[in-house]
PDB file of C-alpha atoms in Angstrom:
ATOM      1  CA  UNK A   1       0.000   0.000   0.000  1.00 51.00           C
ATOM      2  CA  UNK A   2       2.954   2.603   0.749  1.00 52.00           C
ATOM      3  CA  UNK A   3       4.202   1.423  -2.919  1.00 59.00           C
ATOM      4  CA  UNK A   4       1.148   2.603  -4.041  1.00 57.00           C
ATOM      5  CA  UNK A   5       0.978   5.882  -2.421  1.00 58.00           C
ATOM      6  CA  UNK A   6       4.430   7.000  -3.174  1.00 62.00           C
ATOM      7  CA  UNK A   7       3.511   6.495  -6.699  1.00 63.00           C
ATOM      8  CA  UNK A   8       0.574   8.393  -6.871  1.00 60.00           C
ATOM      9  CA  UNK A   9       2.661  11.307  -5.088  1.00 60.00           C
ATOM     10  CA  UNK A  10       5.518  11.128  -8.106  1.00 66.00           C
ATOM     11  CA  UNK A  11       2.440  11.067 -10.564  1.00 64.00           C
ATOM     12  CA  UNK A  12       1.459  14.475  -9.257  1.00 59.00           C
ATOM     13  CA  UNK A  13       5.020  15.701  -8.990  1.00 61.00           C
ATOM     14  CA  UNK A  14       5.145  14.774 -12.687  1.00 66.00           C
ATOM     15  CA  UNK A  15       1.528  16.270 -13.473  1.00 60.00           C
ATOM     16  CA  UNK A  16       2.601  19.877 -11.606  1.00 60.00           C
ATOM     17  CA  UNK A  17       6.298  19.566 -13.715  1.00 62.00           C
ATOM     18  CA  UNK A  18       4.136  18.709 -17.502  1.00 63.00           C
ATOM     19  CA  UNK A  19       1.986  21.172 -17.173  1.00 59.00           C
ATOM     20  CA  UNK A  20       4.554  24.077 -16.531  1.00 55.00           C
ATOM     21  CA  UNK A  21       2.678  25.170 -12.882  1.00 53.00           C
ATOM     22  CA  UNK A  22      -0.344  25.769 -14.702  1.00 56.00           C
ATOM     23  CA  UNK A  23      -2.095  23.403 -12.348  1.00 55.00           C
ATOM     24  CA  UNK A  24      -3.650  25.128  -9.568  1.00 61.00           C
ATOM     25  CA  UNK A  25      -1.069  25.410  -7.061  1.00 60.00           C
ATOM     26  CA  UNK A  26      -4.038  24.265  -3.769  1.00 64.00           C
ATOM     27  CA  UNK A  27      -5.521  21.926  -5.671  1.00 61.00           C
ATOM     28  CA  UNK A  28      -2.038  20.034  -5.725  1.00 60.00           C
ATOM     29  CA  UNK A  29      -1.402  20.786  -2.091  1.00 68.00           C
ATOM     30  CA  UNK A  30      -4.511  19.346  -1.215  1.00 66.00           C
ATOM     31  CA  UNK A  31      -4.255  15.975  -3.689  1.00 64.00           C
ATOM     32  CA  UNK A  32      -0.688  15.588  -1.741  1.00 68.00           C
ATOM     33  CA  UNK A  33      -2.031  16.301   1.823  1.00 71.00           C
ATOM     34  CA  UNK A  34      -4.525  13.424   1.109  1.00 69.00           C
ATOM     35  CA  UNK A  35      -1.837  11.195  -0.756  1.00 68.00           C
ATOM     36  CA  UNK A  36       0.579  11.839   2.704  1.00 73.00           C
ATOM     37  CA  UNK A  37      -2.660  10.848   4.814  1.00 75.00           C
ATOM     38  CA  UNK A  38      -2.862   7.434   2.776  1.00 70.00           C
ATOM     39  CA  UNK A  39       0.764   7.185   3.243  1.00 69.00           C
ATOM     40  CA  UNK A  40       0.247   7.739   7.041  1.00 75.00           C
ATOM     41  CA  UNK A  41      -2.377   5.412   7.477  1.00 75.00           C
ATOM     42  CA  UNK A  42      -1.039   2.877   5.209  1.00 73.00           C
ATOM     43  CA  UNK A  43       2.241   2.717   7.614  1.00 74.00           C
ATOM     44  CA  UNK A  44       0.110   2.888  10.861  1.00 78.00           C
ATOM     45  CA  UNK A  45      -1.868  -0.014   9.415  1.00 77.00           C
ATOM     46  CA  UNK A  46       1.587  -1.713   8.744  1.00 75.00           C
ATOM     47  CA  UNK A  47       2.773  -0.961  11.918  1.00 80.00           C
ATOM     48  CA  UNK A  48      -0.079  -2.180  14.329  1.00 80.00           C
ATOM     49  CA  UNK A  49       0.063  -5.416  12.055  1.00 78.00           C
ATOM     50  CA  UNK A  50       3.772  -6.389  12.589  1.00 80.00           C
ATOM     51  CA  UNK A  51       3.394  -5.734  16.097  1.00 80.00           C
ATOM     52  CA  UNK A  52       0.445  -7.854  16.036  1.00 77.00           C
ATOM     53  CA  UNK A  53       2.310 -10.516  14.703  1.00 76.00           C
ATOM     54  CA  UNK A  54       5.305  -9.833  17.352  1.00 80.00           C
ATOM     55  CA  UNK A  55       3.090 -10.057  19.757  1.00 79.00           C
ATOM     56  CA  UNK A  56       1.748 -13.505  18.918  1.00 78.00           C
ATOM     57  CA  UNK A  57       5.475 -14.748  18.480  1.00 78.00           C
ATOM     58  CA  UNK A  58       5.935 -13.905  21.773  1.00 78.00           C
ATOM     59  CA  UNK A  59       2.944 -15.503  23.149  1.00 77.00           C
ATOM     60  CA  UNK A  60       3.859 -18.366  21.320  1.00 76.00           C
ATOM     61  CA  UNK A  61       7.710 -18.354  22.315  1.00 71.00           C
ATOM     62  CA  UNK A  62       5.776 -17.977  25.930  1.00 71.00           C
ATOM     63  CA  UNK A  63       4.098 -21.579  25.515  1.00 72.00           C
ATOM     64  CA  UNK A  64       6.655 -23.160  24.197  1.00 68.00           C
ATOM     65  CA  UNK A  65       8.980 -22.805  26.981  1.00 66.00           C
ATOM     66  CA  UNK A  66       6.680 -23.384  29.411  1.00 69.00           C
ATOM     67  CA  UNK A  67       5.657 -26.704  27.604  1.00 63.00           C
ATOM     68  CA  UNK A  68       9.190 -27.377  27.756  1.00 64.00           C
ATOM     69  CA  UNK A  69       9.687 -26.815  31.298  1.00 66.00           C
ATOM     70  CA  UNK A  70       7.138 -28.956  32.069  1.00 65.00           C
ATOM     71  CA  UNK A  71       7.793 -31.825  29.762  1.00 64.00           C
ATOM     72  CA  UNK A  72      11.551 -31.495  31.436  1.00 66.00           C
ATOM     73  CA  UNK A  73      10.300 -31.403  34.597  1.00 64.00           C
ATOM     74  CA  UNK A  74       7.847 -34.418  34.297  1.00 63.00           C
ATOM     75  CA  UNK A  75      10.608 -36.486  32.629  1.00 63.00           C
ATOM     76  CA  UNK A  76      13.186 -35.680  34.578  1.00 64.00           C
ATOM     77  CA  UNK A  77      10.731 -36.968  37.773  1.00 62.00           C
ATOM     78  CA  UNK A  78       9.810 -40.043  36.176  1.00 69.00           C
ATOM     79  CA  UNK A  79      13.312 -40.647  35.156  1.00 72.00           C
ATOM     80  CA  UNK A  80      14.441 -40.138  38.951  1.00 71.00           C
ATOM     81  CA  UNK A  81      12.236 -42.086  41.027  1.00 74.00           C
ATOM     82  CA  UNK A  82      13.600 -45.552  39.154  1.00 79.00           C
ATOM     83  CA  UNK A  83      17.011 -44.524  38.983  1.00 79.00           C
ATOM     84  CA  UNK A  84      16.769 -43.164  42.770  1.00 79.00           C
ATOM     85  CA  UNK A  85      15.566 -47.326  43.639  1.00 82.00           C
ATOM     86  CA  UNK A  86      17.924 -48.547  41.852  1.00 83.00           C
ATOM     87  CA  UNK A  87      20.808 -46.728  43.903  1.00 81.00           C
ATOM     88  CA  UNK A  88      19.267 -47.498  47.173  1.00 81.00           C
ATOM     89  CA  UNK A  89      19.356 -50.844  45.845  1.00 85.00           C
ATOM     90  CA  UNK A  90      22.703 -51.492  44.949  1.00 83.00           C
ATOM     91  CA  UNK A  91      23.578 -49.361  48.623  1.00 82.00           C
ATOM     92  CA  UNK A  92      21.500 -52.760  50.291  1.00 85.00           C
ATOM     93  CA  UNK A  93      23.527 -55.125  48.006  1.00 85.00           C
ATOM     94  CA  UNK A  94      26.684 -53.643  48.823  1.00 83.00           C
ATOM     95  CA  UNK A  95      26.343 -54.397  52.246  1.00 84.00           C
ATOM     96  CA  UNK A  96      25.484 -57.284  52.209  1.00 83.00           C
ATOM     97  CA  UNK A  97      28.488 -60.061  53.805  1.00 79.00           C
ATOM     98  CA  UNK A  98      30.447 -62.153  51.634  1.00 81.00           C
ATOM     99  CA  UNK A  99      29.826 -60.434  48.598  1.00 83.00           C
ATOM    100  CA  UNK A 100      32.004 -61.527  45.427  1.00 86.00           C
ATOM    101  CA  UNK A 101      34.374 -59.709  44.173  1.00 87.00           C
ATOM    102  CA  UNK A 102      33.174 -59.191  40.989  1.00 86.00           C
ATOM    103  CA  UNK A 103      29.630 -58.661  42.125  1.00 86.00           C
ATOM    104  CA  UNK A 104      30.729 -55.961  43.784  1.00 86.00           C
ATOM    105  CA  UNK A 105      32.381 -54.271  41.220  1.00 85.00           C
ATOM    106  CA  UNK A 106      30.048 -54.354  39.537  1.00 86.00           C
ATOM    107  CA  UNK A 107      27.330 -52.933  42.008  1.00 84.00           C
ATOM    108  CA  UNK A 108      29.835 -50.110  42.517  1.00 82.00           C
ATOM    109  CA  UNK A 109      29.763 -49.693  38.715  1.00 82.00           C
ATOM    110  CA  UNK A 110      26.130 -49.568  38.566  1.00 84.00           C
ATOM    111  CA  UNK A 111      26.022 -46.902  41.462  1.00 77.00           C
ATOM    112  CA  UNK A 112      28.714 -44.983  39.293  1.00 78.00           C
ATOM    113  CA  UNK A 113      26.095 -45.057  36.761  1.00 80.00           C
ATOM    114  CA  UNK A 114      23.460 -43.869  38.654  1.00 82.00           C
ATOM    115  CA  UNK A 115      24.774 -41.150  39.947  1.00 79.00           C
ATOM    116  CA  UNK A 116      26.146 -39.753  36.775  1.00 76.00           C
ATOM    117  CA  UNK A 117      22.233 -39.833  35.388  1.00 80.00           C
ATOM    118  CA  UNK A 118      20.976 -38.351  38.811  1.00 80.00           C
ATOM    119  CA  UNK A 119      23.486 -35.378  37.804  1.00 78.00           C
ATOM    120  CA  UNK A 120      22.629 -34.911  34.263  1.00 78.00           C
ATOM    121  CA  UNK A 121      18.988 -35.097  35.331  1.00 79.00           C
ATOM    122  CA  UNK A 122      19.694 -32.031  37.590  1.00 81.00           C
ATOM    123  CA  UNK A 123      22.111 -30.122  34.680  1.00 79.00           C
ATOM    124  CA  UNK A 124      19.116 -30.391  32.642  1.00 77.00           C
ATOM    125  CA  UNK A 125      16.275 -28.845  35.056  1.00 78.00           C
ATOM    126  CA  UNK A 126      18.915 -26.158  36.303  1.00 81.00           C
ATOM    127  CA  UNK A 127      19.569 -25.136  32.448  1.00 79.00           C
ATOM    128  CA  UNK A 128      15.487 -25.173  31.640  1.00 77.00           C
ATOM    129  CA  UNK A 129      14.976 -22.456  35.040  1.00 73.00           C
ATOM    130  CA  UNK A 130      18.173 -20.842  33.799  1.00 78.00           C
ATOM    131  CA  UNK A 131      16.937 -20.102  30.700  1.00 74.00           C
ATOM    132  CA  UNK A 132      13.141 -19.838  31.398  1.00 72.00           C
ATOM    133  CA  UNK A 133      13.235 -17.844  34.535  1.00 72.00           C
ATOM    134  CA  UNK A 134      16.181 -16.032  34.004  1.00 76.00           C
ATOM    135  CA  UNK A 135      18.015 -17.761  37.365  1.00 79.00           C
ATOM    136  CA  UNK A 136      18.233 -20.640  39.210  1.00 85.00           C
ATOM    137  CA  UNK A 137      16.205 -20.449  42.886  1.00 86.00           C
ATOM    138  CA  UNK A 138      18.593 -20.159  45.783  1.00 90.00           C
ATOM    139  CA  UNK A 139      17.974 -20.198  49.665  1.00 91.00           C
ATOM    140  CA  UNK A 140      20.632 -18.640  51.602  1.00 94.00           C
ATOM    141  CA  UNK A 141      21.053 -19.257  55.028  1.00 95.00           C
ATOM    142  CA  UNK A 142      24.179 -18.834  57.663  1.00 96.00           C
ATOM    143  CA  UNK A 143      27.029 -21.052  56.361  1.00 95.00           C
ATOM    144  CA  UNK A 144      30.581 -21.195  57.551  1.00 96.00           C
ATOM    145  CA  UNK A 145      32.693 -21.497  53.846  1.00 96.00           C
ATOM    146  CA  UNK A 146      35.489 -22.984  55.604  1.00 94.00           C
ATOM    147  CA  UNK A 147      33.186 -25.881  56.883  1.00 95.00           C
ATOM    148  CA  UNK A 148      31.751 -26.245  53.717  1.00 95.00           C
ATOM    149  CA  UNK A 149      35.023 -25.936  52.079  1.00 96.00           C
ATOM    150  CA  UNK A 150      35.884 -29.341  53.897  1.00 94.00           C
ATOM    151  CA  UNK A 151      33.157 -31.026  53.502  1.00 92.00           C
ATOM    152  CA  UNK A 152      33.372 -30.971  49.708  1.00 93.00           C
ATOM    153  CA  UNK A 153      37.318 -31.376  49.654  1.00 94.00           C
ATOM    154  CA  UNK A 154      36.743 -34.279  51.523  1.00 91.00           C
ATOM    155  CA  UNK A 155      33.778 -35.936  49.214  1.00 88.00           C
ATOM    156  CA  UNK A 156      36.049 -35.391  46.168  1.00 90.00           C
ATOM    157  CA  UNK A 157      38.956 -36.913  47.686  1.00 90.00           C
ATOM    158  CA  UNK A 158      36.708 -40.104  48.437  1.00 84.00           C
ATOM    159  CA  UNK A 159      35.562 -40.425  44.921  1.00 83.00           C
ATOM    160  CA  UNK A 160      39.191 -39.533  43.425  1.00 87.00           C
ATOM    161  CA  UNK A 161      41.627 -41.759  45.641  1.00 87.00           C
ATOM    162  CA  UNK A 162      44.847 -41.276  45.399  1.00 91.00           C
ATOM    163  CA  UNK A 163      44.954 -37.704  44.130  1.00 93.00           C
ATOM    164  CA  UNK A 164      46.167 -35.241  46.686  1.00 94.00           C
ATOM    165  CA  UNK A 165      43.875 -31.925  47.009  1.00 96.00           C
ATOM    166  CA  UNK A 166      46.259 -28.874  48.940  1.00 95.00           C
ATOM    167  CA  UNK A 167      44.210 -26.222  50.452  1.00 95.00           C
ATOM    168  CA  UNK A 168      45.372 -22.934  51.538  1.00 95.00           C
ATOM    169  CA  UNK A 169      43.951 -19.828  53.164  1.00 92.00           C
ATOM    170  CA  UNK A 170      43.362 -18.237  57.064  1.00 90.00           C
ATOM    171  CA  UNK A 171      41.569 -21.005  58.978  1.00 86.00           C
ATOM    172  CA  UNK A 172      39.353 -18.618  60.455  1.00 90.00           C
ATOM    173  CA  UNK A 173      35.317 -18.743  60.229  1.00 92.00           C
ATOM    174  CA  UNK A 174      34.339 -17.513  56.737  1.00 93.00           C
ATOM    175  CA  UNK A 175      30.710 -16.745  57.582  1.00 94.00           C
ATOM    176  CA  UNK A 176      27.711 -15.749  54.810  1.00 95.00           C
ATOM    177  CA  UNK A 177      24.762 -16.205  53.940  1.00 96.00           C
ATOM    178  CA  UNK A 178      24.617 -18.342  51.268  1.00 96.00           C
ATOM    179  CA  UNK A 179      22.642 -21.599  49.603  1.00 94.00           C
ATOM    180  CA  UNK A 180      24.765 -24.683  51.125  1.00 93.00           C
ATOM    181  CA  UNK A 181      23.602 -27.217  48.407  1.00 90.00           C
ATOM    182  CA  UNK A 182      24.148 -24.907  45.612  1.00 92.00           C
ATOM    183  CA  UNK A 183      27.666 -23.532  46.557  1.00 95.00           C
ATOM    184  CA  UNK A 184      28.227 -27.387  47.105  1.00 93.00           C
ATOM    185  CA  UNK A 185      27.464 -28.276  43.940  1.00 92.00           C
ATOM    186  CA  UNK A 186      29.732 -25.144  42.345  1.00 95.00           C
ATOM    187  CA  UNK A 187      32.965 -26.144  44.213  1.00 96.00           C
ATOM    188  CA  UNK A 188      32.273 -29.770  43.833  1.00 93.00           C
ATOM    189  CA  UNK A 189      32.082 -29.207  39.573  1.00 93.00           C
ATOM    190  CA  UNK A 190      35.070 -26.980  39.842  1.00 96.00           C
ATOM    191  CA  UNK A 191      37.150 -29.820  41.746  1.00 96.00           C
ATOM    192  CA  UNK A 192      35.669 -32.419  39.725  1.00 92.00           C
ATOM    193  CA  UNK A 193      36.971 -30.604  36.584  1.00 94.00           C
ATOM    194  CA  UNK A 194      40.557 -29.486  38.121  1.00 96.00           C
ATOM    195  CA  UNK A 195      41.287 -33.037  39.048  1.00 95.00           C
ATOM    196  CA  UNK A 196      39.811 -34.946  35.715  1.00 92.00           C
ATOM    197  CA  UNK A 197      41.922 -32.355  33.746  1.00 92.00           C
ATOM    198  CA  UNK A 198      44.801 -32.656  35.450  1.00 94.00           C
ATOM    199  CA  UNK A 199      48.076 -35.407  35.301  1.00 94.00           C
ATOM    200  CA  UNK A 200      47.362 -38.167  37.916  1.00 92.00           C
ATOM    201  CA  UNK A 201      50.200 -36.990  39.711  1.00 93.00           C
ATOM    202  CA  UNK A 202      49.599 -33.387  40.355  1.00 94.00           C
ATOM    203  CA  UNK A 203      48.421 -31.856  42.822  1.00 94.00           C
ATOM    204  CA  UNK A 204      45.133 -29.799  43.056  1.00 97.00           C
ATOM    205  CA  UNK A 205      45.015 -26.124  45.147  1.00 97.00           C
ATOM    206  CA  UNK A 206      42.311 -25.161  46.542  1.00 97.00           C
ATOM    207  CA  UNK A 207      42.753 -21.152  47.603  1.00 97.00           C
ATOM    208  CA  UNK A 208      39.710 -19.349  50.250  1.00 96.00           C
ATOM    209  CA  UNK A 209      40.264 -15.945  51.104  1.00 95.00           C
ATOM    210  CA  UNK A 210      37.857 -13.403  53.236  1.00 92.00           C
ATOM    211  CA  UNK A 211      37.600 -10.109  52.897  1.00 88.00           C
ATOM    212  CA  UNK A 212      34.897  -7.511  54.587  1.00 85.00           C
ATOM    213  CA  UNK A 213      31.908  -8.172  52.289  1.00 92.00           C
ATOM    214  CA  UNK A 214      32.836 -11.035  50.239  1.00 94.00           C
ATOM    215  CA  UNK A 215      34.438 -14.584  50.199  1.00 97.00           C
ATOM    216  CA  UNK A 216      36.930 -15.417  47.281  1.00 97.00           C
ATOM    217  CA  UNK A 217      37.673 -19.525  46.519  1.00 98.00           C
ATOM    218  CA  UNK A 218      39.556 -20.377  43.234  1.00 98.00           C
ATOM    219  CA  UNK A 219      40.602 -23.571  42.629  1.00 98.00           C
ATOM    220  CA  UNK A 220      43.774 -24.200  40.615  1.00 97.00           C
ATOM    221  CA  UNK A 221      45.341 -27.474  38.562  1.00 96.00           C
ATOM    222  CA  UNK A 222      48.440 -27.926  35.955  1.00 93.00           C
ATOM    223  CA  UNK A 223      46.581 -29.692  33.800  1.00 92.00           C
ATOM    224  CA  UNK A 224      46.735 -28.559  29.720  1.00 92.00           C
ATOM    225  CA  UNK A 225      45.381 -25.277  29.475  1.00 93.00           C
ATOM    226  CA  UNK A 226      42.058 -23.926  27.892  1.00 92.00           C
ATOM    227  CA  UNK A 227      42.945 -22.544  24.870  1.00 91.00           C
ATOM    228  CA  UNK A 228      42.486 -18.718  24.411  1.00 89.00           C
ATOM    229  CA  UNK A 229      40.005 -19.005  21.821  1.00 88.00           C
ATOM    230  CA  UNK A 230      37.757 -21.209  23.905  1.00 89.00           C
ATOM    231  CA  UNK A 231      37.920 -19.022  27.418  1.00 88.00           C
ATOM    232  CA  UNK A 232      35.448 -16.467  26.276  1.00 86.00           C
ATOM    233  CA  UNK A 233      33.075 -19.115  25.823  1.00 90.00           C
ATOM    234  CA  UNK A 234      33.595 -21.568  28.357  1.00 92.00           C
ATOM    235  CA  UNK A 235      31.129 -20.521  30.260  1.00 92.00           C
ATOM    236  CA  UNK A 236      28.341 -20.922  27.682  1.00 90.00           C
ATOM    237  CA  UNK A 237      25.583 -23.999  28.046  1.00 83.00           C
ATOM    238  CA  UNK A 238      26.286 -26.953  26.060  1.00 78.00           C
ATOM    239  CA  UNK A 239      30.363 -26.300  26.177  1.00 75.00           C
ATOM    240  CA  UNK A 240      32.537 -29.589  27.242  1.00 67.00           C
ATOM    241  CA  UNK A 241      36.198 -28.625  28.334  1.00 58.00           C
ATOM    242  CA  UNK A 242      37.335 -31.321  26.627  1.00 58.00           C
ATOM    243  CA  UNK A 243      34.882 -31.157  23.211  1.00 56.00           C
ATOM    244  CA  UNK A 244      36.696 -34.742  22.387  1.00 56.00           C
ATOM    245  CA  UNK A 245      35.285 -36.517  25.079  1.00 53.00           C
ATOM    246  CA  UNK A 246      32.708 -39.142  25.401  1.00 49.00           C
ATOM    247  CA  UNK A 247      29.282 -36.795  25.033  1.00 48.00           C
ATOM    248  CA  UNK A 248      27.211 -39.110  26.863  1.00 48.00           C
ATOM    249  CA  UNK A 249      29.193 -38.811  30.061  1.00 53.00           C
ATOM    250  CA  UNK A 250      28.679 -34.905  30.136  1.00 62.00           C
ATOM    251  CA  UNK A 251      26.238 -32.092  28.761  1.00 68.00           C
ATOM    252  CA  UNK A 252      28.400 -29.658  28.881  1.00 80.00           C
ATOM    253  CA  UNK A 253      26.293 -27.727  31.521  1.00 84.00           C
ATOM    254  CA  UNK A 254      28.291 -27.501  34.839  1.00 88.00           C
ATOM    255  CA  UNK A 255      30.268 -24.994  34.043  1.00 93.00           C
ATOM    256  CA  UNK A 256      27.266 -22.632  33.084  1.00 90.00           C
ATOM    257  CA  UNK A 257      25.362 -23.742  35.732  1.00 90.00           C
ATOM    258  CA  UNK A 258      28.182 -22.701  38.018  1.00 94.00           C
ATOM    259  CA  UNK A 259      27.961 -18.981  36.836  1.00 95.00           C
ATOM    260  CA  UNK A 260      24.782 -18.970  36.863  1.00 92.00           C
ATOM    261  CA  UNK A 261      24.440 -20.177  40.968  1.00 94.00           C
ATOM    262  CA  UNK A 262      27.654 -17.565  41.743  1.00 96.00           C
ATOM    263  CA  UNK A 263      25.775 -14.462  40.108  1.00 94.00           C
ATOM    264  CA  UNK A 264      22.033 -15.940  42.025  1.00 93.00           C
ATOM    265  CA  UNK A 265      24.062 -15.345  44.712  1.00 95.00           C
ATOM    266  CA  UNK A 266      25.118 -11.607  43.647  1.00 94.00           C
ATOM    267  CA  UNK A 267      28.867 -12.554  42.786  1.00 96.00           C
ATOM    268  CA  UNK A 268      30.775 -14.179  39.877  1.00 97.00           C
ATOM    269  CA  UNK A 269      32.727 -16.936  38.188  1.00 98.00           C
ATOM    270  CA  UNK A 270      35.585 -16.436  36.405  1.00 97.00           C
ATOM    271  CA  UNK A 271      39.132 -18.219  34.838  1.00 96.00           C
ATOM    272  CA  UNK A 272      42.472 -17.415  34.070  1.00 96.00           C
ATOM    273  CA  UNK A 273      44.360 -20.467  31.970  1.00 95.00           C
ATOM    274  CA  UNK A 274      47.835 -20.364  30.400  1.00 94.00           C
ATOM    275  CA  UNK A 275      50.976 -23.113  29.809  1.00 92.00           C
ATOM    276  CA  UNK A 276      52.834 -21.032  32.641  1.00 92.00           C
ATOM    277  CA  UNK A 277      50.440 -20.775  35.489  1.00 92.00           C
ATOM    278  CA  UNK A 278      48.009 -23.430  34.905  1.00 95.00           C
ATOM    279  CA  UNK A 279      43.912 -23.061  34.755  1.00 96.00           C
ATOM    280  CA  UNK A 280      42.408 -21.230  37.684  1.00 97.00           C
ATOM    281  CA  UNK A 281      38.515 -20.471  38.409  1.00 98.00           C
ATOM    282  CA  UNK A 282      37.566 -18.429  41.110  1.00 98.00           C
ATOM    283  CA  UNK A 283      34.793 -17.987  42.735  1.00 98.00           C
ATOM    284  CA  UNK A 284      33.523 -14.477  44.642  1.00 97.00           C
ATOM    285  CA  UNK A 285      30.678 -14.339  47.105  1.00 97.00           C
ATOM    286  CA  UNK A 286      29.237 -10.870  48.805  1.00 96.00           C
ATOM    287  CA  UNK A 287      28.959 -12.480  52.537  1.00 92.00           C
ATOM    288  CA  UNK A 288      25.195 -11.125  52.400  1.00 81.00           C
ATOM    289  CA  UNK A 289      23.820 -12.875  49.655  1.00 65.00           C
ATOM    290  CA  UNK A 290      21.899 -10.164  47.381  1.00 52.00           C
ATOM    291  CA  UNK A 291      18.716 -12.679  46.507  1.00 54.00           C
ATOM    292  CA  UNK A 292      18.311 -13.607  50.049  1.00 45.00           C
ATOM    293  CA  UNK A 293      15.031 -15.501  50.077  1.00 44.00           C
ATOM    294  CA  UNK A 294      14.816 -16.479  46.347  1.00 44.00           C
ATOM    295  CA  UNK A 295      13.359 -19.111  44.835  1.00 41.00           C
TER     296      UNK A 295
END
């Protein structure tokens, strides 16, 4: 319609020029006030329609994530009530006296298992309310880092014999209020990664620092360094640090998920990695956490 309306405007330009002027001068002002009206009212008429049509993209883009969420969610529940028998299961079976040998490695294997699909199970429904909601939920309460700090140091040395884990830092309470599960699960992924991309024989550092309003942690290897080109995305869903490793064992989520837990908690992740100094993520907390009572 504005195609139409610019043309009739040149036809009068070209009418006024033909004639020499000799058309009266307000009957052309007129013919073009009504030819800018159309104009007007042919792009107010566009206008209300595209937004029309934004609007129901929108709506639509609306449903659809919320009939994702809840398809995730409803999966992910019926996925976790088997697999959650099936490790209390094999617990039962592993105590049990006498047990073979080989039946028991393989009950520990099926635990191993387990586990690994209880975690992607969570990746998944902390990406979808990442995403969706624009956070993940967090419940801060009074926590003592240090405490927490060894609990988790502890865990991963259990599941990672043999590897020796160095931490450094005042031993002095490091109290804030802060979500214990969730900062759990952050230091847990970072020393899960430092010590499965590191040499078997290295050590891993784990570095806690407290300052007036915040709590820094970074946790440091010598394993191969991230290449520059991949740091600035690292922290991006669906990124494995190692992008040649088996894709079923990982989604490529917990670093994302990490960032996105630090900043629910008003602070930040972030890495340094070179050949020289090794790969280091750290990990700063304001010791008031800014989304108290989220979630």
């Amino acid at each position: 319609m504005v195609d139409e309306y610019t043309l009739l405007l040149d036809v009068l330009f070209d009418l006024f020029a033909e004639t020499e002027g000799r058309l009266d001068v307000e009957v052309l002002r007129v013919l073009i006030h009504v030819a800018s009206m159309g104009v007007a009212a042919a792009v107010e008429q566009f206008s209300t329609e595209r937004e029309a049509d934004v609007k129901s993209a929108q709506e639509a883009l609306l449903k659809a994530h919320e009939y994702e969420a809840q398809l995730i969610g409803v999966v992910s529940h019926d996925l976790r009530n088997p697999l959650t028998i099936i490790v209390h299961c094999a617990e039962l079976m592993l105590r049990t006296e006498h047990l073979p040998a080989p039946a028991c490695r393989q009950l520990q294997r099926l635990r191993g298992a387990t586990d690994r699909a209880m975690r992607l199970i969570g990746d998944l429904l902390d990406f979808t309310q990442a995403r969706n909601q624009g956070r993940i939920p967090v419940k801060p309460v009074a926590v003592d880092m240090r405490l927490l700090l060894r609990q988790v140091i502890e865990e991963a040395m259990l599941t990672h014999p043999g590897r020796t884990i160095e931490r450094a830092g005042p031993d002095v309470r490091m109290v804030g209020r802060w979500d214990p599960d969730r900062i759990a699960q952050v230091l847990t992924n970072l020393l899960d990664n430092a010590l499965k991309f590191s040499p078997a024989d290295s050590l891993v550092r784990v570095e806690s620092d407290l300052a007036a309003d915040r709590v820094i942690v970074a946790v440091h290897n010598r394993g191969e360094p991230i290449p520059p080109e991949r740091l600035a995305s690292v922290f991006e869903p669906f990124q494995r640090a190692d992008p040649d490793a088996n894709p079923r064992a990982s989604l490529g989520l917990g670093l994302y998920i990490s960032r996105q837990l630090a900043q629910a908690h008003g602070g930040d992740l972030t890495v340094e990695s070179s050949a020289e100094a090794g790969t280091r993520f750290t990990l700063t907390l304001p010791r008031g956490c800014t989304r108290d009572g989220a979630g």
